[in-house]
Each structure stands twice: as structure tokens, then as C-alpha cells.
Amino acid sequence: MGKQPVAKRPVFLERKSYRARRMMDAVRLLPFLGLALWMAPLMWPLPDPQGQGGIAMSTALMYLFGVWCGLAILGWVLWRHTRPSDSKRDAED
Amino acid sequence: MVGLNQLVLVCLAYVVFLFGIAFLAERAARQGRGARFLRSPVVYTLSLSIYCTAWTFYGAVGYAARSGLEYLTIYLGPSLVMIGWWWILRRLVSIGRSQRVTSIADLISARYGKSNVLAIVVTVMAVIGVTPYIALQLQSVVLSLSIFAAPDLRGTDADSTFNAVSAAFWVATGLALFTVLFGTRNLNVHERHHGIVIAVAVEAVVKLIALLAVGVFVVWGLAGGVGETLARIDASPIGAWDMQGSRWITLTMLSAAAFLCLPRMFQVMVVENDEESHLGIASWAFPAYLMLISLFVMPIAVVGLDLLPAGSNPDLFVLSLPLSQNQNGLAMLSFLGGFSSATSMVIVATLALSTMVSNHVVMPVWLAMRREGATQSGDVRNVVILARRVSILFIIALGFFYYRASGGSGALAAIGTISFGGVAQFLPVLLGGIFWRGATRSGALAGLAVGFTLWVFTMLLPGLGPGVVLSQPVFDNGLFGLGLLRPQALFGIEGVDPTVHAALWSLSLNSFAFVLVSLLTFPAPVERLQGAQFVNVVDHTGANRVWTASLAGSEDLMIMTQRILGAEDAQAFFRSMARTQGVQGHLPEPTPEFIQALERELAGSVGAATAHAMVSQIVGGTSVSVQDLLAVADESAELLEYSSQLEQKSRELALTAGQLRRANEKLTQLSLQKDAFLSQISHELRTPMTSIRSFSEILRDADSLSETEKNRYASIIHSETLRLTRLLNDLLDLSVLENGQVSLHLTQAPLDEVLQRAVTTALAGQEGKLWVDISHENPDVMLSTDLDRLVQVFINLITNAQKYCLSDDPQLRISAAMTAQGLTIDFKDNGAGIAADEQAVIFEKFYRVSGSQGEGAGLGLAICQEIMARLGGGISYLPDSGGAVFRVSLPPEASVAQQGPAVLAAQK
């Protein structure tokens, strides 16, 4: 992978392809991040029988939808950086 | 208030609009226009929104009103699957494209050795699992219609003029019509159902806009802004995070599984996929779509609970809220959104299911009934299309009857969850099939059977309520009174949420049975081949099966293909294949590559198993399995061996031929020699005979002969007779020796004595001109051989020296020496020797050295050579030794040192 001798390849390109590979790693790991974040509410305290305490629904809503937005945006950013046409264009630069 | 008739009119207008769009898209696709739009990632992403059915549109709000945030799990699971596209969806799409998969049943059957049994099982399970879902859509459309007819907005006390069942019937009929029209237009699934996909995409936009519009109206129109809405939510009965952890996890996983396994999702996600790169875009765009569509669910639910009278059906808040505020336009839009959700789901689900039913159930049955084959009679294309249309009607009818039977009761969410649980049973088999090469057909069947049975027992039947199929005692005491078999407390484990309980048991035991049986069974060759193809799909996509197509006539294949794909498409396909092969005309050679391509093309229309069966009918059922390949490999190894044997034999033959040729040459030479010998011998005989005859005639006829003359002539006759006798003796001797008839008389004598005898005999009666000198290193050597013959050889050699040594002072030196090879005795004279060109032929019969006098017939050396060969030794001429040197050699066993008589005795 990144093991070609430095003399043979420019440092710039090496770094770039290294970056591309890490981007693909991120694409692969993103669902696990999403799963972890969306399962986090399991640790939240539940309200007592009288309906007191616990996490307010508005907070829960904002958290869950925030994670959702974050995942979609992150997915978009990663897609921008990993799509084939993009890397091709970059390679020509 | 909007009237029902008005609503129906709007509905019809909307349907006409959809028809128009679908029609335009079909026409554009046929003419090759608008491909960029029709196949854009946007359309692909929007078509995925088929996931959001009326269950989402109406049910989510009801779900939220009843159970708070739990409704979100239904969308979190699919979002995770899409975000994690790299893991599973990428593989599924690759497999779907490389194997020309037509449905999830086709995929599973193809993976497990094109097993039709498995395809049927999956099809039946899918139909059973999805029918409630289709009924659910009909129910939601009818409910939404009824609320326009009902005056009190509760959706419970419908207007007497509104007949729910007939409404459901008309909706079902309309949907069936649409699906038949656009779903069975073209047969090849891989040409994609552009019309339907576009219609679905449009409906996706409509339902999103409708839900967003209601949401915006609720948040900003009714609640008064985001802050106020959040405050209202917190103050509502569902105002706090109150979620069972197990349900949260289980439902998320279940929805993720269903997202992958639902036939309609598989249809739009895998079958209708044009480019794998679209997945990358959908991976973030679809979660965003899901996020938007579920964004306003909670506010609508909370505001609905607030504003609408108690007892209102929360499943219809999306409609009843705008209606209650007299927002008729918005209500109409909302209705269209719900209508869109329901119709698009029904259309695609029915299409997917009908493909499965017609390919895996109807076609195999039809083919089995017409044993004589697809080429003989009937138009397969029409049969396939008819089968598909009948299947569509059948499935929609099934949904309708389920709706009628269930009486339109029950919360939407509950029915949806049950359906999810059913299709999720495909997941272990599906994932095992694409990740694990060890998964076998028997394992898949076992897993599906266990999972499906448990799902029916713990989820489907209890979901209908006690007393419908399972009686209350069964709920309380278990099946057959066994406490371990209580549908909601399996194996005595109580207190688990029913959904979690069912999902946990069915999926875990499903996986367990699948893995266990897979580990214990051995897959068939085709299964192993397909398994390797599926698991390694990302690494390579190669040929999966080899047809031995020598028997298949291209024409027969053409006839069959025409009947399936239609004449135009079939001819185009054959022409293009012929062009790739570089063949003139429109019929390509039936190469294995061509047959394989053809089978894949057909698989796109009738499914892998059926296409396989049809092609094998024509090709003669000679699909080559791995076992066949192994047999072929064995055979070719044998052939290789055989050919190497042949090669060896032909080499041997060539060798023998060479030997024969040489033998023939030798024979020819021998024949020439014989001729020469005969002419020589007649010449040799004639010369003395001539002189004998002449002199005997003189003696007879001449009267006046002196006594001296008479005496002289008689002497001549006598000597000639002697010469003749000698010649004949020699010839007889030679013939005896050459025929090997000679018997050797082994005797023993010292070498010295033998030589003395020879010299004495040879020199007797001659003028003692020749001086003979005998010298030997070891005078005690004893000879044990036929001494008379040996002496004959010696005499001949001494006589030759006497005759041919022309020196003034002729001398013969006889020297004997012991070597490792035996005893050698050299006869060396001091004459001129023998000319180089004559050395090679002196041992030939009748050869006499040129320019020599004497009466020899030229047989002496030939006889010597024969004798020595008999004695196991040899005689040779040693050139360049100063004078003529003949060497006689005797084998070691013929000469024994004096001191070794014991050894000799022992040898005897």
C-alpha cells in the first residue's frame, strides 16, 4: 500500500492515495459510528412511574435527528472524496 | 369539507397523471431518449423511498402517538444499512448484475445451486409475509377515504353511503390494472420498468412534499414555531424518553433486515439498479430522505393528540389535522401523499412478488407439464407474461381478501412489524450466501423452515389475536398443553416483549439451524461453484458454468429465445452475438460463451432456474457440472497418457522400421553376396573341371601319346581333382561352420604344444624356406578348447605367411600374450603386409589378395573367422605393424594357467 519507496513516487501523490484509502476506511466505519450513536440512548435514564425525570423528548428528538443529519452530511462528504470521477480528476491535476 | 366524489375525482386525475408520466417514461426509454434522467442517481434514490409506505405516511404518526420515539427505529435500521452500503449492498448489487438476478428468491436459489425448491420456499414465504402488508396499504387508503366521508373525524363511524369493502375493491382493481400495464410491458427485467420507476419516483416526491407540508403547517401554523412545538412535545403524554432498550435494538435490527430482504426493496435496490455508483449517492441521500420524512412525525402526533378529540384514530392525524382546521387543499395533498405511498408500494411489491411467483412456481410447473420442451409448441413469451399478469392479480386479490378477512382492524404498526419479522427470516440465508462459502442448500432450507415456523407461531398467529387461529388456552398453556411451547413465552422464558421474543427466537434459531446444517452437509458441485462466485463477486466476476454446446443448434436456441424475448429482441441479441464472434449472418456459433450469455439473458426474463432448465432442454441437458468437469479432466488425463503411449509406440515403430530397413539392406546385400558367391563358386569349380575334361578328352581321343605325356596329363587331372576336392571340403567346412552345425570337441593341451603341432603340419612337405619363431610370455598356459579347429586356424595363418610373404628371407614370428580379455596370439611376418583398401575384405569368402599366386580358393581366412567366432574368440588384422600381422584372440575361459586345473575341474 503505502510502502513504495519514496524515491519512486512523489511524496504528494503518496500522501494523496494514502488519504483516499483512509477515506474508504471511513466509509466502511461510518455505519458503526451511526449504530453506536443511535444506541447511546439506551444508557439514558428512564422516567420514574410518576412520569418525572428522564430525558425530555425534545432533547431526545434533537439528539437523534442531529446524529441523523450528521451521518448524512458525513456520508455526503465522504462520497465527494471517494467517488471515482473525483479521484480521476485529481490524478490528472 | 371535501366531498367524497370530489376526492375520487382528484384521485382519478392523479392516477391519470401517473399513467401519463409512466407512459412518457416508457416511450422515452424505448426511443433511447432521456436516459440520463431515467437512469440518474436521483431517480434511483427516490425509487428506494418505496420503503416508506402508507405505514410510514399514516402509521408513523399513530405509532409515535402510541409509543413515542419507537417509530424512529423503523427508519434508523435502513439508514444504517444504506450508510453501510459498502458492506452488504455493494455485494448484493454486484451479484444482482453479474448473475442477472430477478428477485430475492432468484438470488437465494441461484446462490444455493439454482435450487428451485429453495426458490419456491422463499416465494411462498415472501407472499405470506407481504400479503398483510399489501392489505395494510388497502386498509390505509380505505381509512383515508372513509375519513372524508365521516363527519366526526374519528374515522370510526363511517358514513353509511361509504362502503369500505367496495372502496378497497376498486382501489385494488386500479392498482392491479396499473401494475399489469406497466409491470408486464417488457419481459426482460433488465430493461428495467422505467415507467414504474419514474412513477414511483414522482410518488416519492409527492409523499415527501405532502408530509413536509402538513408538518410545516402543524409546526408553524398550529404550534407557533419550533420552540413552542418542542415545548408542547415535552408537555405531552409522550414527553419523555421512555423506551425499552430491547425493543429499540430489536426493531432497529429488524427494520434493517427487512430493508434488505423485502421483495420490493430488493426489486428497486438490486434489480432495477443501473449503476453501482448510484449506491454511493443513495448512501447519504436516502438517509437524508428518511430523516426528512420522519422529521415532522412527532410534532404532528403531539399536536394531533392535543387538538383532536379523544378517541380519534392517531393513524389518521396526518389527514384529520388539516381537515379539522378546514385546510381542504392541504388535506387533499396529504391524501394524495398517503395514496401515493400506498399505491407505489402495492405496485412494486406486487411486481416483485409476481416475478417470483411466475418464475419459480408457474413456469417450472408449466415446463414440467410440457415435457416435450419449450421449442415444440406454444409461445413461451406469452406464457410468461400471462403467468406474470395472473400472479399480479392473484397477489392483489390475496391482499384484498386478507383485508376483508381481518376486517380492517388493528393498528397499522403492528401489521407492519409482523410483516418485517417474516421477511427478516431471509437474512441469515442471504448474508450467509454472500459471505460464507460453506453455506449449503440444506442449511438454507433448514434455517428458513425453522425461522418461518417460529415466526408463524410466535408472531403471525398471535398477531391475529387470541381465538382467531390460536385459542386462548394455547396462549396460556402452550401448544398441545406443553408449557415450553407458549407462543409468547417460548421455552418458558417469560416477561420478554412479544416482538423482541419472536424476533430473537426466530432469527437466532434460524441462524443456528442454517449454520449447523450447513456445517454438517456437503454442497453439490453447482452450489460450490455458485458459492465461490457469490462470495468472491467483488474480486472477480467470471464464467459460472460451461455448456457443451456442440449439440445445441443455434436455430433451436433462436426459436426458443424468440418465444421468450420476442422476435425482435431475440434477433437483435443473436445478431450482436454473431457480430462479436465475427460470424457472417445472424446465427452465431453455439460456443459455450454464447450459450452462457444467452442463459443469462433468459434468466433476466424467467429466472435463473427456469432459464437453466430451458437451455438444458435444448442443449440436451448437458450442462457441465463440476463432477462432469472432473470426469472430463480424468478423461483428458487418460487421453494424454494414451497419446503419450501412442507416441512411444510410434517411436518404437519408427525404430523397428529402421531396423527392418537395415535388415532389408543387409538381406539385399546378402542376396548380392550369395549371387556373387555362386558365380564365384561356379567359376572356381569350372576352372579345374575344364582342365580335367580337356585332359581326359586328350587322353581318350589322342592315339599317339607318349608315356610321358600320358603320365603328365593324368597328373594334371589328378592334381585338379585334388584341388576340386579341397575346394569342396573347404566349402563344406564353411557351410557347416556358418550354419552353426559344428560340434566342438573340447580338449586340453598346452599352448606351446598346439603351436608346435601347427607349425610342423604347415611346414611339412614344403621347401623349408619360412623361418618360424615362437615366443610366449607364459609357456605353461593350458588351452581348453576345440584344439583341432584352433590348429586349423594356426595352420591356415602359417600357410598364408608361407604363400604371401614375398620377402627374400621370409620369417614368421608367433607371440602369445595373456591379457585381461584372454589370450592373444599374433602371427607377424616380415612381408609387405596387406594394402589398406584390402584389409577390410580379406576375411570375405573367395577373396584373394591381388597379384598373388597359388591355388587357394580364398576361403581360408573366412573359415578362420568362422572358427574363431565358434570358439568364442576372434581373428583380426592389425594394420601398420610392419608386415602382415594377424591376431588370434581366445576368451579367458579357453586359456587356463597350468597351476589352475582345480579351477577348471570345478568349472566342469
mmCIF file with all atom_site columns, C-alpha atoms in Angstrom, chain B residues 237-359:
data_model
loop_
_atom_site.group_PDB
_atom_site.id
_atom_site.type_symbol
_atom_site.label_atom_id
_atom_site.label_alt_id
_atom_site.label_comp_id
_atom_site.label_asym_id
_atom_site.label_entity_id
_atom_site.label_seq_id
_atom_site.pdbx_PDB_ins_code
_atom_site.Cartn_x
_atom_site.Cartn_y
_atom_site.Cartn_z
_atom_site.occupancy
_atom_site.B_iso_or_equiv
_atom_site.pdbx_formal_charge
_atom_site.auth_seq_id
_atom_site.auth_comp_id
_atom_site.auth_asym_id
_atom_site.auth_atom_id
_atom_site.pdbx_PDB_model_num
ATOM 1   C CA . PRO B 1 237 ? -48.084 12.321  27.417  1.00 0.00 ? 237 PRO B CA 1
ATOM 2   C CA . ILE B 1 238 ? -45.164 11.086  25.336  1.00 0.00 ? 238 ILE B CA 1
ATOM 3   C CA . GLY B 1 239 ? -42.955 13.891  26.529  1.00 0.00 ? 239 GLY B CA 1
ATOM 4   C CA . ALA B 1 240 ? -40.056 11.888  27.908  1.00 0.00 ? 240 ALA B CA 1
ATOM 5   C CA . TRP B 1 241 ? -37.625 9.309   26.613  1.00 0.00 ? 241 TRP B CA 1
ATOM 6   C CA . ASP B 1 242 ? -39.345 6.129   27.760  1.00 0.00 ? 242 ASP B CA 1
ATOM 7   C CA . MET B 1 243 ? -38.042 3.329   25.644  1.00 0.00 ? 243 MET B CA 1
ATOM 8   C CA . GLN B 1 244 ? -37.466 -0.336  26.319  1.00 0.00 ? 244 GLN B CA 1
ATOM 9   C CA . GLY B 1 245 ? -33.857 -0.926  25.323  1.00 0.00 ? 245 GLY B CA 1
ATOM 10  C CA . SER B 1 246 ? -34.501 -4.381  23.932  1.00 0.00 ? 246 SER B CA 1
ATOM 11  C CA . ARG B 1 247 ? -37.283 -3.120  21.672  1.00 0.00 ? 247 ARG B CA 1
ATOM 12  C CA . TRP B 1 248 ? -35.123 -0.228  20.484  1.00 0.00 ? 248 TRP B CA 1
ATOM 13  C CA . ILE B 1 249 ? -32.304 -2.580  19.424  1.00 0.00 ? 249 ILE B CA 1
ATOM 14  C CA . THR B 1 250 ? -34.546 -5.338  18.110  1.00 0.00 ? 250 THR B CA 1
ATOM 15  C CA . LEU B 1 251 ? -36.749 -3.083  15.997  1.00 0.00 ? 251 LEU B CA 1
ATOM 16  C CA . THR B 1 252 ? -33.736 -1.275  14.556  1.00 0.00 ? 252 THR B CA 1
ATOM 17  C CA . MET B 1 253 ? -32.161 -4.582  13.574  1.00 0.00 ? 253 MET B CA 1
ATOM 18  C CA . LEU B 1 254 ? -35.463 -5.974  12.318  1.00 0.00 ? 254 LEU B CA 1
ATOM 19  C CA . SER B 1 255 ? -36.077 -2.986  10.092  1.00 0.00 ? 255 SER B CA 1
ATOM 20  C CA . ALA B 1 256 ? -32.516 -3.162  8.790   1.00 0.00 ? 256 ALA B CA 1
ATOM 21  C CA . ALA B 1 257 ? -33.042 -6.833  7.975   1.00 0.00 ? 257 ALA B CA 1
ATOM 22  C CA . ALA B 1 258 ? -36.405 -6.182  6.354   1.00 0.00 ? 258 ALA B CA 1
ATOM 23  C CA . PHE B 1 259 ? -34.911 -3.355  4.311   1.00 0.00 ? 259 PHE B CA 1
ATOM 24  C CA . LEU B 1 260 ? -32.522 -5.877  2.773   1.00 0.00 ? 260 LEU B CA 1
ATOM 25  C CA . CYS B 1 261 ? -34.999 -8.734  2.457   1.00 0.00 ? 261 CYS B CA 1
ATOM 26  C CA . LEU B 1 262 ? -38.298 -7.149  1.449   1.00 0.00 ? 262 LEU B CA 1
ATOM 27  C CA . PRO B 1 263 ? -39.023 -8.277  -2.120  1.00 0.00 ? 263 PRO B CA 1
ATOM 28  C CA . ARG B 1 264 ? -39.978 -4.775  -3.216  1.00 0.00 ? 264 ARG B CA 1
ATOM 29  C CA . MET B 1 265 ? -36.822 -3.254  -1.728  1.00 0.00 ? 265 MET B CA 1
ATOM 30  C CA . PHE B 1 266 ? -34.750 -5.899  -3.435  1.00 0.00 ? 266 PHE B CA 1
ATOM 31  C CA . GLN B 1 267 ? -36.535 -5.066  -6.669  1.00 0.00 ? 267 GLN B CA 1
ATOM 32  C CA . VAL B 1 268 ? -35.738 -1.355  -6.649  1.00 0.00 ? 268 VAL B CA 1
ATOM 33  C CA . MET B 1 269 ? -32.377 -1.609  -4.904  1.00 0.00 ? 269 MET B CA 1
ATOM 34  C CA . VAL B 1 270 ? -30.775 -4.514  -6.772  1.00 0.00 ? 270 VAL B CA 1
ATOM 35  C CA . VAL B 1 271 ? -32.836 -5.496  -9.790  1.00 0.00 ? 271 VAL B CA 1
ATOM 36  C CA . GLU B 1 272 ? -33.604 -2.009  -11.051 1.00 0.00 ? 272 GLU B CA 1
ATOM 37  C CA . ASN B 1 273 ? -30.132 -0.720  -10.272 1.00 0.00 ? 273 ASN B CA 1
ATOM 38  C CA . ASP B 1 274 ? -28.433 0.709   -13.334 1.00 0.00 ? 274 ASP B CA 1
ATOM 39  C CA . GLU B 1 275 ? -25.040 1.598   -11.998 1.00 0.00 ? 275 GLU B CA 1
ATOM 40  C CA . GLU B 1 276 ? -23.250 0.528   -8.897  1.00 0.00 ? 276 GLU B CA 1
ATOM 41  C CA . SER B 1 277 ? -22.038 4.080   -8.382  1.00 0.00 ? 277 SER B CA 1
ATOM 42  C CA . HIS B 1 278 ? -25.630 5.142   -7.667  1.00 0.00 ? 278 HIS B CA 1
ATOM 43  C CA . LEU B 1 279 ? -25.319 3.310   -4.399  1.00 0.00 ? 279 LEU B CA 1
ATOM 44  C CA . GLY B 1 280 ? -22.665 5.738   -3.226  1.00 0.00 ? 280 GLY B CA 1
ATOM 45  C CA . ILE B 1 281 ? -25.029 8.652   -3.739  1.00 0.00 ? 281 ILE B CA 1
ATOM 46  C CA . ALA B 1 282 ? -28.028 6.884   -2.285  1.00 0.00 ? 282 ALA B CA 1
ATOM 47  C CA . SER B 1 283 ? -25.907 6.009   0.751   1.00 0.00 ? 283 SER B CA 1
ATOM 48  C CA . TRP B 1 284 ? -26.264 9.553   2.074   1.00 0.00 ? 284 TRP B CA 1
ATOM 49  C CA . ALA B 1 285 ? -29.229 10.803  0.058   1.00 0.00 ? 285 ALA B CA 1
ATOM 50  C CA . PHE B 1 286 ? -31.616 8.083   1.194   1.00 0.00 ? 286 PHE B CA 1
ATOM 51  C CA . PRO B 1 287 ? -30.891 8.512   4.929   1.00 0.00 ? 287 PRO B CA 1
ATOM 52  C CA . ALA B 1 288 ? -31.484 12.208  4.379   1.00 0.00 ? 288 ALA B CA 1
ATOM 53  C CA . TYR B 1 289 ? -34.831 11.406  2.715   1.00 0.00 ? 289 TYR B CA 1
ATOM 54  C CA . LEU B 1 290 ? -35.789 9.143   5.621   1.00 0.00 ? 290 LEU B CA 1
ATOM 55  C CA . MET B 1 291 ? -34.757 11.822  8.074   1.00 0.00 ? 291 MET B CA 1
ATOM 56  C CA . LEU B 1 292 ? -36.935 14.412  6.332   1.00 0.00 ? 292 LEU B CA 1
ATOM 57  C CA . ILE B 1 293 ? -39.926 12.128  6.112   1.00 0.00 ? 293 ILE B CA 1
ATOM 58  C CA . SER B 1 294 ? -39.817 11.269  9.807   1.00 0.00 ? 294 SER B CA 1
ATOM 59  C CA . LEU B 1 295 ? -38.893 14.774  10.930  1.00 0.00 ? 295 LEU B CA 1
ATOM 60  C CA . PHE B 1 296 ? -42.425 16.083  11.496  1.00 0.00 ? 296 PHE B CA 1
ATOM 61  C CA . VAL B 1 297 ? -43.967 12.857  12.697  1.00 0.00 ? 297 VAL B CA 1
ATOM 62  C CA . MET B 1 298 ? -43.568 13.683  16.382  1.00 0.00 ? 298 MET B CA 1
ATOM 63  C CA . PRO B 1 299 ? -44.941 17.249  16.137  1.00 0.00 ? 299 PRO B CA 1
ATOM 64  C CA . ILE B 1 300 ? -47.949 16.034  14.145  1.00 0.00 ? 300 ILE B CA 1
ATOM 65  C CA . ALA B 1 301 ? -48.616 13.300  16.675  1.00 0.00 ? 301 ALA B CA 1
ATOM 66  C CA . VAL B 1 302 ? -48.317 15.626  19.668  1.00 0.00 ? 302 VAL B CA 1
ATOM 67  C CA . VAL B 1 303 ? -50.393 18.406  18.126  1.00 0.00 ? 303 VAL B CA 1
ATOM 68  C CA . GLY B 1 304 ? -52.944 15.852  16.956  1.00 0.00 ? 304 GLY B CA 1
ATOM 69  C CA . LEU B 1 305 ? -53.228 14.432  20.451  1.00 0.00 ? 305 LEU B CA 1
ATOM 70  C CA . ASP B 1 306 ? -53.662 17.967  21.707  1.00 0.00 ? 306 ASP B CA 1
ATOM 71  C CA . LEU B 1 307 ? -56.170 19.318  19.253  1.00 0.00 ? 307 LEU B CA 1
ATOM 72  C CA . LEU B 1 308 ? -58.260 16.397  18.107  1.00 0.00 ? 308 LEU B CA 1
ATOM 73  C CA . PRO B 1 309 ? -60.982 14.920  20.233  1.00 0.00 ? 309 PRO B CA 1
ATOM 74  C CA . ALA B 1 310 ? -60.023 11.958  22.347  1.00 0.00 ? 310 ALA B CA 1
ATOM 75  C CA . GLY B 1 311 ? -60.647 8.656   20.599  1.00 0.00 ? 311 GLY B CA 1
ATOM 76  C CA . SER B 1 312 ? -59.586 9.929   17.181  1.00 0.00 ? 312 SER B CA 1
ATOM 77  C CA . ASN B 1 313 ? -57.590 7.379   15.259  1.00 0.00 ? 313 ASN B CA 1
ATOM 78  C CA . PRO B 1 314 ? -53.965 8.577   15.593  1.00 0.00 ? 314 PRO B CA 1
ATOM 79  C CA . ASP B 1 315 ? -53.143 6.702   12.373  1.00 0.00 ? 315 ASP B CA 1
ATOM 80  C CA . LEU B 1 316 ? -55.106 9.384   10.520  1.00 0.00 ? 316 LEU B CA 1
ATOM 81  C CA . PHE B 1 317 ? -53.790 12.520  12.217  1.00 0.00 ? 317 PHE B CA 1
ATOM 82  C CA . VAL B 1 318 ? -51.976 13.482  9.031   1.00 0.00 ? 318 VAL B CA 1
ATOM 83  C CA . LEU B 1 319 ? -55.362 13.813  7.360   1.00 0.00 ? 319 LEU B CA 1
ATOM 84  C CA . SER B 1 320 ? -57.636 14.749  10.195  1.00 0.00 ? 320 SER B CA 1
ATOM 85  C CA . LEU B 1 321 ? -55.481 17.631  11.485  1.00 0.00 ? 321 LEU B CA 1
ATOM 86  C CA . PRO B 1 322 ? -55.711 19.714  8.289   1.00 0.00 ? 322 PRO B CA 1
ATOM 87  C CA . LEU B 1 323 ? -59.361 18.715  7.892   1.00 0.00 ? 323 LEU B CA 1
ATOM 88  C CA . SER B 1 324 ? -60.165 19.855  11.399  1.00 0.00 ? 324 SER B CA 1
ATOM 89  C CA . GLN B 1 325 ? -58.555 23.187  10.625  1.00 0.00 ? 325 GLN B CA 1
ATOM 90  C CA . ASN B 1 326 ? -60.535 23.347  7.365   1.00 0.00 ? 326 ASN B CA 1
ATOM 91  C CA . GLN B 1 327 ? -57.349 23.250  5.308   1.00 0.00 ? 327 GLN B CA 1
ATOM 92  C CA . ASN B 1 328 ? -59.020 21.345  2.490   1.00 0.00 ? 328 ASN B CA 1
ATOM 93  C CA . GLY B 1 329 ? -56.209 21.884  -0.007  1.00 0.00 ? 329 GLY B CA 1
ATOM 94  C CA . LEU B 1 330 ? -53.639 20.621  2.438   1.00 0.00 ? 330 LEU B CA 1
ATOM 95  C CA . ALA B 1 331 ? -55.867 17.707  3.359   1.00 0.00 ? 331 ALA B CA 1
ATOM 96  C CA . MET B 1 332 ? -56.173 16.857  -0.300  1.00 0.00 ? 332 MET B CA 1
ATOM 97  C CA . LEU B 1 333 ? -52.387 16.995  -0.748  1.00 0.00 ? 333 LEU B CA 1
ATOM 98  C CA . SER B 1 334 ? -51.982 14.873  2.337   1.00 0.00 ? 334 SER B CA 1
ATOM 99  C CA . PHE B 1 335 ? -54.458 12.382  0.994   1.00 0.00 ? 335 PHE B CA 1
ATOM 100 C CA . LEU B 1 336 ? -52.559 12.227  -2.284  1.00 0.00 ? 336 LEU B CA 1
ATOM 101 C CA . GLY B 1 337 ? -49.350 11.673  -0.337  1.00 0.00 ? 337 GLY B CA 1
ATOM 102 C CA . GLY B 1 338 ? -50.869 8.754   1.516   1.00 0.00 ? 338 GLY B CA 1
ATOM 103 C CA . PHE B 1 339 ? -52.420 7.464   -1.680  1.00 0.00 ? 339 PHE B CA 1
ATOM 104 C CA . SER B 1 340 ? -49.022 7.678   -3.383  1.00 0.00 ? 340 SER B CA 1
ATOM 105 C CA . SER B 1 341 ? -47.320 5.800   -0.578  1.00 0.00 ? 341 SER B CA 1
ATOM 106 C CA . ALA B 1 342 ? -49.860 3.035   -0.685  1.00 0.00 ? 342 ALA B CA 1
ATOM 107 C CA . THR B 1 343 ? -50.073 2.680   -4.446  1.00 0.00 ? 343 THR B CA 1
ATOM 108 C CA . SER B 1 344 ? -46.359 2.748   -5.162  1.00 0.00 ? 344 SER B CA 1
ATOM 109 C CA . MET B 1 345 ? -45.756 0.132   -2.516  1.00 0.00 ? 345 MET B CA 1
ATOM 110 C CA . VAL B 1 346 ? -48.512 -2.126  -3.805  1.00 0.00 ? 346 VAL B CA 1
ATOM 111 C CA . ILE B 1 347 ? -47.360 -1.770  -7.400  1.00 0.00 ? 347 ILE B CA 1
ATOM 112 C CA . VAL B 1 348 ? -43.705 -2.575  -6.771  1.00 0.00 ? 348 VAL B CA 1
ATOM 113 C CA . ALA B 1 349 ? -44.361 -5.250  -4.160  1.00 0.00 ? 349 ALA B CA 1
ATOM 114 C CA . THR B 1 350 ? -46.843 -6.939  -6.458  1.00 0.00 ? 350 THR B CA 1
ATOM 115 C CA . LEU B 1 351 ? -44.446 -6.696  -9.357  1.00 0.00 ? 351 LEU B CA 1
ATOM 116 C CA . ALA B 1 352 ? -41.625 -8.233  -7.336  1.00 0.00 ? 352 ALA B CA 1
ATOM 117 C CA . LEU B 1 353 ? -43.815 -10.977 -5.953  1.00 0.00 ? 353 LEU B CA 1
ATOM 118 C CA . SER B 1 354 ? -45.408 -11.751 -9.298  1.00 0.00 ? 354 SER B CA 1
ATOM 119 C CA . THR B 1 355 ? -41.961 -12.112 -10.841 1.00 0.00 ? 355 THR B CA 1
ATOM 120 C CA . MET B 1 356 ? -41.118 -14.592 -8.133  1.00 0.00 ? 356 MET B CA 1
ATOM 121 C CA . VAL B 1 357 ? -44.385 -16.479 -8.412  1.00 0.00 ? 357 VAL B CA 1
ATOM 122 C CA . SER B 1 358 ? -44.319 -16.708 -12.192 1.00 0.00 ? 358 SER B CA 1
ATOM 123 C CA . ASN B 1 359 ? -40.623 -17.568 -12.423 1.00 0.00 ? 359 ASN B CA 1
#
